[in-house]
PDB file of C-alpha atoms in Angstrom:
ATOM      1  CA  UNK H   1       0.000   0.000   0.000  1.00 54.00           C
ATOM      2  CA  UNK H   2       2.890   2.372   0.737  1.00 61.00           C
ATOM      3  CA  UNK H   3       4.074   2.043  -2.850  1.00 66.00           C
ATOM      4  CA  UNK H   4       0.677   3.328  -4.059  1.00 81.00           C
ATOM      5  CA  UNK H   5       1.103   6.418  -1.908  1.00 86.00           C
ATOM      6  CA  UNK H   6       4.649   6.893  -3.188  1.00 85.00           C
ATOM      7  CA  UNK H   7       3.516   6.541  -6.817  1.00 88.00           C
ATOM      8  CA  UNK H   8       0.687   9.054  -6.308  1.00 92.00           C
ATOM      9  CA  UNK H   9       3.053  11.483  -4.605  1.00 93.00           C
ATOM     10  CA  UNK H  10       5.528  11.395  -7.484  1.00 94.00           C
ATOM     11  CA  UNK H  11       2.692  11.901  -9.972  1.00 94.00           C
ATOM     12  CA  UNK H  12       1.223  14.850  -8.065  1.00 95.00           C
ATOM     13  CA  UNK H  13       4.637  16.460  -7.740  1.00 96.00           C
ATOM     14  CA  UNK H  14       5.173  16.136 -11.496  1.00 96.00           C
ATOM     15  CA  UNK H  15       1.750  17.752 -12.063  1.00 95.00           C
ATOM     16  CA  UNK H  16       2.674  20.623  -9.748  1.00 96.00           C
ATOM     17  CA  UNK H  17       5.877  21.229 -11.690  1.00 95.00           C
ATOM     18  CA  UNK H  18       3.927  21.142 -14.944  1.00 96.00           C
ATOM     19  CA  UNK H  19       1.731  24.018 -13.759  1.00 95.00           C
ATOM     20  CA  UNK H  20       4.812  26.272 -13.638  1.00 90.00           C
ATOM     21  CA  UNK H  21       5.875  25.634 -17.247  1.00 92.00           C
ATOM     22  CA  UNK H  22       3.968  28.529 -18.888  1.00 91.00           C
ATOM     23  CA  UNK H  23       5.920  30.962 -16.702  1.00 91.00           C
ATOM     24  CA  UNK H  24       9.204  29.664 -18.122  1.00 90.00           C
ATOM     25  CA  UNK H  25       8.402  30.044 -21.839  1.00 86.00           C
ATOM     26  CA  UNK H  26      10.853  32.912 -22.187  1.00 86.00           C
ATOM     27  CA  UNK H  27      13.796  30.921 -20.848  1.00 89.00           C
ATOM     28  CA  UNK H  28      14.180  27.839 -23.047  1.00 90.00           C
ATOM     29  CA  UNK H  29      17.064  26.259 -21.104  1.00 90.00           C
ATOM     30  CA  UNK H  30      15.257  26.607 -17.773  1.00 94.00           C
ATOM     31  CA  UNK H  31      12.071  25.255 -19.344  1.00 94.00           C
ATOM     32  CA  UNK H  32      13.936  22.248 -20.737  1.00 94.00           C
ATOM     33  CA  UNK H  33      15.465  21.544 -17.324  1.00 95.00           C
ATOM     34  CA  UNK H  34      12.040  21.683 -15.674  1.00 96.00           C
ATOM     35  CA  UNK H  35      10.520  19.347 -18.297  1.00 96.00           C
ATOM     36  CA  UNK H  36      13.403  16.923 -17.746  1.00 96.00           C
ATOM     37  CA  UNK H  37      12.671  17.021 -14.003  1.00 97.00           C
ATOM     38  CA  UNK H  38       8.996  16.294 -14.697  1.00 97.00           C
ATOM     39  CA  UNK H  39      10.030  13.356 -16.874  1.00 97.00           C
ATOM     40  CA  UNK H  40      12.315  11.881 -14.220  1.00 96.00           C
ATOM     41  CA  UNK H  41       9.754  12.302 -11.442  1.00 95.00           C
ATOM     42  CA  UNK H  42       6.948  10.891 -13.582  1.00 96.00           C
ATOM     43  CA  UNK H  43       9.028   7.822 -14.358  1.00 95.00           C
ATOM     44  CA  UNK H  44       9.551   7.365 -10.625  1.00 94.00           C
ATOM     45  CA  UNK H  45       5.768   7.221 -10.220  1.00 93.00           C
ATOM     46  CA  UNK H  46       5.634   4.198 -12.527  1.00 91.00           C
ATOM     47  CA  UNK H  47       8.737   2.675 -10.949  1.00 91.00           C
ATOM     48  CA  UNK H  48       7.235   3.047  -7.459  1.00 88.00           C
ATOM     49  CA  UNK H  49       4.404   0.686  -8.391  1.00 84.00           C
ATOM     50  CA  UNK H  50       6.881  -2.157  -8.671  1.00 80.00           C
ATOM     51  CA  UNK H  51       8.637  -1.422  -5.376  1.00 75.00           C
ATOM     52  CA  UNK H  52       6.795  -2.894  -2.413  1.00 71.00           C
ATOM     53  CA  UNK H  53       9.565  -1.849  -0.058  1.00 71.00           C
ATOM     54  CA  UNK H  54      11.779   1.185  -0.293  1.00 74.00           C
ATOM     55  CA  UNK H  55      15.148   0.225  -1.785  1.00 76.00           C
ATOM     56  CA  UNK H  56      18.255   0.671   0.321  1.00 84.00           C
ATOM     57  CA  UNK H  57      19.878   2.947  -2.254  1.00 88.00           C
ATOM     58  CA  UNK H  58      18.180   5.243  -4.753  1.00 85.00           C
ATOM     59  CA  UNK H  59      17.795   3.652  -8.192  1.00 87.00           C
ATOM     60  CA  UNK H  60      19.681   5.010 -11.157  1.00 92.00           C
ATOM     61  CA  UNK H  61      17.835   6.772 -13.939  1.00 94.00           C
ATOM     62  CA  UNK H  62      18.516   3.785 -16.195  1.00 94.00           C
ATOM     63  CA  UNK H  63      16.908   1.376 -13.695  1.00 92.00           C
ATOM     64  CA  UNK H  64      13.850   3.591 -13.444  1.00 93.00           C
ATOM     65  CA  UNK H  65      13.693   4.005 -17.222  1.00 95.00           C
ATOM     66  CA  UNK H  66      13.888   0.254 -17.833  1.00 94.00           C
ATOM     67  CA  UNK H  67      11.167  -0.524 -15.275  1.00 90.00           C
ATOM     68  CA  UNK H  68       8.919   2.210 -16.680  1.00 91.00           C
ATOM     69  CA  UNK H  69       9.213   0.847 -20.219  1.00 93.00           C
ATOM     70  CA  UNK H  70       8.305  -2.622 -18.953  1.00 91.00           C
ATOM     71  CA  UNK H  71       5.262  -1.285 -17.114  1.00 88.00           C
ATOM     72  CA  UNK H  72       3.487   0.595 -19.907  1.00 90.00           C
ATOM     73  CA  UNK H  73       1.717  -0.565 -23.045  1.00 90.00           C
ATOM     74  CA  UNK H  74       4.011  -1.113 -26.078  1.00 92.00           C
ATOM     75  CA  UNK H  75       2.590   1.917 -27.919  1.00 94.00           C
ATOM     76  CA  UNK H  76       3.144   4.071 -24.852  1.00 94.00           C
ATOM     77  CA  UNK H  77       6.703   2.752 -24.527  1.00 94.00           C
ATOM     78  CA  UNK H  78       7.398   3.945 -28.071  1.00 96.00           C
ATOM     79  CA  UNK H  79       5.883   7.322 -27.251  1.00 96.00           C
ATOM     80  CA  UNK H  80       7.998   7.565 -24.085  1.00 95.00           C
ATOM     81  CA  UNK H  81      11.131   6.911 -26.123  1.00 96.00           C
ATOM     82  CA  UNK H  82      10.208   9.726 -28.535  1.00 96.00           C
ATOM     83  CA  UNK H  83       9.467  12.104 -25.678  1.00 95.00           C
ATOM     84  CA  UNK H  84      12.717  11.258 -23.907  1.00 96.00           C
ATOM     85  CA  UNK H  85      14.667  11.898 -27.094  1.00 94.00           C
ATOM     86  CA  UNK H  86      12.911  15.222 -27.657  1.00 93.00           C
ATOM     87  CA  UNK H  87      13.295  16.652 -24.163  1.00 94.00           C
ATOM     88  CA  UNK H  88      16.876  15.524 -23.601  1.00 93.00           C
ATOM     89  CA  UNK H  89      18.005  16.688 -27.028  1.00 90.00           C
ATOM     90  CA  UNK H  90      20.606  19.417 -27.245  1.00 87.00           C
ATOM     91  CA  UNK H  91      18.656  20.953 -30.125  1.00 85.00           C
ATOM     92  CA  UNK H  92      15.368  21.911 -28.515  1.00 77.00           C
ATOM     93  CA  UNK H  93      13.111  23.541 -31.082  1.00 75.00           C
ATOM     94  CA  UNK H  94      10.768  25.718 -29.052  1.00 86.00           C
ATOM     95  CA  UNK H  95       8.969  26.054 -25.744  1.00 90.00           C
ATOM     96  CA  UNK H  96       5.612  24.885 -27.104  1.00 91.00           C
ATOM     97  CA  UNK H  97       7.112  21.557 -28.207  1.00 91.00           C
ATOM     98  CA  UNK H  98       8.609  20.984 -24.761  1.00 92.00           C
ATOM     99  CA  UNK H  99       5.340  21.787 -23.011  1.00 94.00           C
ATOM    100  CA  UNK H 100       3.350  19.555 -25.374  1.00 95.00           C
ATOM    101  CA  UNK H 101       5.772  16.664 -24.775  1.00 95.00           C
ATOM    102  CA  UNK H 102       5.403  17.124 -21.017  1.00 96.00           C
ATOM    103  CA  UNK H 103       1.620  17.120 -21.383  1.00 96.00           C
ATOM    104  CA  UNK H 104       1.623  13.899 -23.428  1.00 96.00           C
ATOM    105  CA  UNK H 105       4.043  12.325 -20.959  1.00 96.00           C
ATOM    106  CA  UNK H 106       1.821  13.146 -17.980  1.00 96.00           C
ATOM    107  CA  UNK H 107      -1.173  11.673 -19.805  1.00 96.00           C
ATOM    108  CA  UNK H 108       0.746   8.396 -20.253  1.00 94.00           C
ATOM    109  CA  UNK H 109       1.611   8.413 -16.546  1.00 95.00           C
ATOM    110  CA  UNK H 110      -2.002   9.088 -15.654  1.00 94.00           C
ATOM    111  CA  UNK H 111      -3.177   6.169 -17.811  1.00 92.00           C
ATOM    112  CA  UNK H 112      -0.643   3.860 -16.188  1.00 91.00           C
ATOM    113  CA  UNK H 113      -1.597   4.952 -12.663  1.00 90.00           C
ATOM    114  CA  UNK H 114      -5.340   5.083 -13.355  1.00 86.00           C
ATOM    115  CA  UNK H 115      -6.142   2.037 -11.147  1.00 79.00           C
ATOM    116  CA  UNK H 116      -4.700   3.760  -8.073  1.00 77.00           C
ATOM    117  CA  UNK H 117      -5.637   7.393  -8.699  1.00 70.00           C
TER     118      UNK H 117
END
């Protein structure tokens, strides 16, 4: 049951960060950093579902990423890969693209967590 609470907490925190994105449209690098944070925290929400007990040491991003890809539908896994590539790219196009990717990402997280939300 604790892992449900942890997963919900990560999801809600990612949603709270998302609400701040429109204020960062003028600063593309800061916006990209915030979207990357949302991505990492959202992945932790999915990862938390598979962790009945809290691990002794924090998982690496790669461990979280792998577990998240295993936990979503195959189409959503492909979408997550595209989003990850877009938001971690060194050639970010514009703020609207970043915000849209974050929105799609949070929708995938919401669909995955739907049974516990």
